[in-house]
Amino acid sequence: MFGDLFEEDFSFISNNHCGKGKKSKPRESEPPAPRDSTNLSGIKNQGGTCYLNSLLQTLLFTPEFREALFSLGPEELGTLDDSRKPDAKVRIIPLQLQRLFAQLLLLDQQAASTTDLTESFGWSSHEEMRQHDVQELNRILFSALETSLVGTSGHDLINRLYHGIVVNQIVCKECKNVSERQEDFLDLTVAVKGVAGLEEALWNMYVEEEYFENDNLYRCGACDKLVEASKSAKLRKLPPFLTISLLRFNFDFEKCERYKETSCYTFPIQINLRPFCEQTEMDDSEYMYELFSVIIHKGGCYGGHYHVYIRDVDQLGNWQLQEEEDGLIEDKALRDTENGKETENPLAVLKGILSEEEAKQIPVDQLGQKLLEKKGVSWNKKYRKQYGALRKYLQNHPQIFQLSPDGNRVGLKETHKLLFKLDSRGQDLQSPPQKNDVQWNCEKTPPRPRATSAGCHWFDLNDSKVQPIKEKDLEKQFQGKESAYMLFYRKAQLKRPPEARGNPRYQIPEHLLNEMNAANTELQKKRAECDSASNGIDLHLHLSSCYKFHNGALHPSLSWKESVVDLTIDRRRTLGDLRQAVFQMLESWEGDMVLSMAKPLPAGLHLYQVLDGDELTLDGIGLADGADIFVWNGKEVGGTKVLTGPDHEPVVVNVLRLAEHNEGGKGQHFSEAQHVFSCSTSLGQLHSALAPAGGIILKNGSGAEGEAKNWEVFREEDMKETVRSVGLRDGCSVLILDSHDQSFVNVASGNLTAFTYDISWLQVKNFCGVEEEEKLVKITATIETVMSDIKMKAIRELQLEEELANESCLRPVNGNGKLLSPAAADVLPGFVLPEVPEDYTVKEAELKMGSLLGLCRGKAPASTQLFLYFMVGSDQNCSPEMEIVVEETASVRECLNLMLEKSGLSGDNWHLRRLDWCYEAGEALSQENATLKELNVCRGDTLVVTEGKLPEKGFLKIPIWWLKPSSHKKHGENAQDQVNGVTWKMDALQVSAAAAPPEPTHTGLDLCYAGRIEIAGEASLEDLKMQSVVPWHLCHGHWL
């Protein structure tokens, strides 16, 4: 369950540790976050390792355990660098545990990783994703450590700290003989069900006695008989650290299921174990234990989550509840104000500025700008010397200021959104009403400092998250789905040396200190690089000397690469800094320098607003990564005046004109050209430029691929509108129609009636037999034209009566136009295919340009109907092929009945089969209640109406033929010869579904048809033989 935790298998060890022998891994995009205000590090959850994290944090905050582990040096454990050497003895588990503890104590990161440690256990990724029981892990981990530390000075580490002894005694009531048995323990398991708390559970285990009496007697070894006796247990030896597991998971034998006991179960902060011990004469201090860790399980018996409450014995963390820390900050700020210090505290000023903002967060640079406007002096000049950089100051007050994840935006937390009235010095003139129970009283007494707290502070370590809690919060874990699961007590006598308090470096070996120092230096470097990268922006500088203005936009006179200079700069720098950097890059620049925002458009580069305000930050003026900036004199480029701003954006328009009609091509062809116009150009100006000789202009707002319905005519009253106001954008198309092309347009409605890029034509031939000559007409259509419209157009073009529309349909016809049956499809070209549903479009009917359609008599099927061919029997010469239209939801039986009715047949002795590729009767449609759609019967399929009723599912119908001797036998032929002849003839027979008798091949044998028998497909030949005996007896009265 825990992999090879007992094995020292070096193949699982990772060399990814600080120092030498690093193993390259994919580099993270960002360095890990630093520790939060608690100054304690959490542990990352690998997917299901919360139980491991809780136990490791408990061991870390057991100072005696971690110091004993740190006391084992490389001379005893080896080094991780030597783990790959074949002859080196390296004790991987304690080494990885040392490194992890050092990281948790010293490395400035929010959460440490246990990947290297679990790899040393031999765990796979599957093990890391599975959650196990923390009590079982505690025992296995201790056992693995003991095994790994054999032969070192730490061989007795676990026993020295956690080993205890329980003695079980049975006392004979007659001879007073005492029989006892000792049991070693590293942890105690106590009952929860039916017990009020820990003291009662221990009382039941180590004070209450069990009596052997009446029918339940004890055999005394001294008396050699059954006697009355008493049984009890006592704690003989107490360990320095007592681990207690609460038996919260039980089994309900009535329901046959596991369940979690969630009833109230109390446990004390301090406990006196004297009543439960065998020896009670020592001082009380020998029996006093203090709680320092509670592992909590949240969830049920089949899964959940572990976290741990830990008392910070060495006071390594910064314990400060948010409301108390807020009070301290506010009190300090007000006291500083009252004392009239020369340099005021900026806290109230910043809070006042943020409280006036409607947005939840504003850019940090914008906050600095507002401070400059409010106070008349920048942060750097007034506060930086005493309080540091503005962003760092905000980060140091996370209880008041809410920073975005990238640290670029800031806002007030909800409890501090108070309105302020500020004077010019940033001091409160009037205190607002109290909100959210926040007290603004400078006389409020702050809580006791950390140094005088006697190590009584508690923290909740929940994987990566660490937060302070109060001691009374432990009571919340007495009961419920989230409740205490393991308790860890330490002897009250164990005192910590003064030098260990608040000192995470205490007793850590020198090599680990150096390793962590190097790791912290690397982290700071990476964070600085990440900060620079996250705040660095790349700007593209376009130099006016490399551009020329033509066709409504700026275009590089050289290549794009030669015309653009890239510059990387911190977004927190000012516009003046940017201007200075550009001047330094362009040493030969003369005259004024204007920086304008630019944007590459399809027409070319266009300029927008000029960047002003050298004291503003680049982020404050909205410069983003990848922004384009044009460097020029602000007036002209290459002697040409340049119009800037959104009102003069150039727009690329596709101008289409009709080419001459090509009969064999794709309908109408076009000539296409691109023109550039300013978005402020009027349509009248555009019309004069594109159609000086007259004509009309149509717009298609959806571009070159637009459909006909999107084309509309610009009327005379539209000529005063601008390109932008009528919705012309880059890529839009306009169509110029001269006078001879205007037949396509209904000018009155302003719509294009018969023009689209998908114009095509179809041929329709008359097969209705109304006239002797079969006429052929050409119909113009689009891919969206409905077949019923094509039929009506064809009827009009053929000058037929319109009443024929209800009695005719369209069917695709092949090349020579002959109306042939589908049976001749593979032999003769030009056959007529099934009717096309009239609600289909040309696209849905899969018709290509120039396709030939036949106008035939008969009603076209709907899209939910199937056009099918059928014949009676598989011989086409004997049975002509017929047609039928049926609903696709009709059943096989219903379809068969319609075919029988059309064929003039009746009766139930028929079934349907498909026509196979050999044009013979193939697979039977045996599911007569299934629909044609369910059986994938498609439009145009051919079915065969076959005589005979299908057997039930799983049965076969087999014809039986009997072979018998002729009525007179040949001269000299004996009975045995006749039998041999019959046997030979039977071998020549094959089972056939046909009813026709096989041809006789022996003059001395005759065949007699006995009929058909129905038999299961899984029946044996013996079953077939026995079933065949009955018709033989009925016909002949004997068996051959």
CSV table of N, CA, C and O in Angstrom, one decimal, residues 62 188 459 573 579 636 771 1009:
chain,number,residue,atom,x,y,z
A,62,THR,N,7.9,18.8,16.2
A,62,THR,CA,8.5,18.1,17.4
A,62,THR,C,9.9,18.4,17.4
A,62,THR,O,10.8,17.7,16.8
A,188,LEU,N,-1.0,4.7,21.0
A,188,LEU,CA,-2.2,4.1,21.6
A,188,LEU,C,-3.4,4.3,20.8
A,188,LEU,O,-3.6,5.4,20.3
A,459,PHE,N,-1.4,27.0,15.0
A,459,PHE,CA,-1.6,27.2,13.6
A,459,PHE,C,-2.3,26.1,12.9
A,459,PHE,O,-2.2,24.9,13.4
A,573,ARG,N,8.4,52.5,-15.5
A,573,ARG,CA,9.2,53.7,-15.8
A,573,ARG,C,8.2,54.7,-16.4
A,573,ARG,O,7.1,54.5,-16.8
A,579,ARG,N,11.3,58.4,-23.5
A,579,ARG,CA,11.8,59.4,-24.4
A,579,ARG,C,13.3,59.5,-24.4
A,579,ARG,O,14.0,59.5,-25.4
A,636,GLU,N,4.7,65.8,-40.5
A,636,GLU,CA,4.7,65.2,-41.8
A,636,GLU,C,5.7,64.1,-41.9
A,636,GLU,O,6.6,64.0,-41.0
A,771,GLU,N,-45.9,15.9,-74.6
A,771,GLU,CA,-45.7,16.2,-76.0
A,771,GLU,C,-44.8,15.1,-76.6
A,771,GLU,O,-44.1,14.3,-75.8
A,1009,TYR,N,-39.2,-36.2,-52.0
A,1009,TYR,CA,-39.2,-35.0,-51.2
A,1009,TYR,C,-40.2,-35.2,-50.0
A,1009,TYR,O,-41.4,-35.5,-50.2
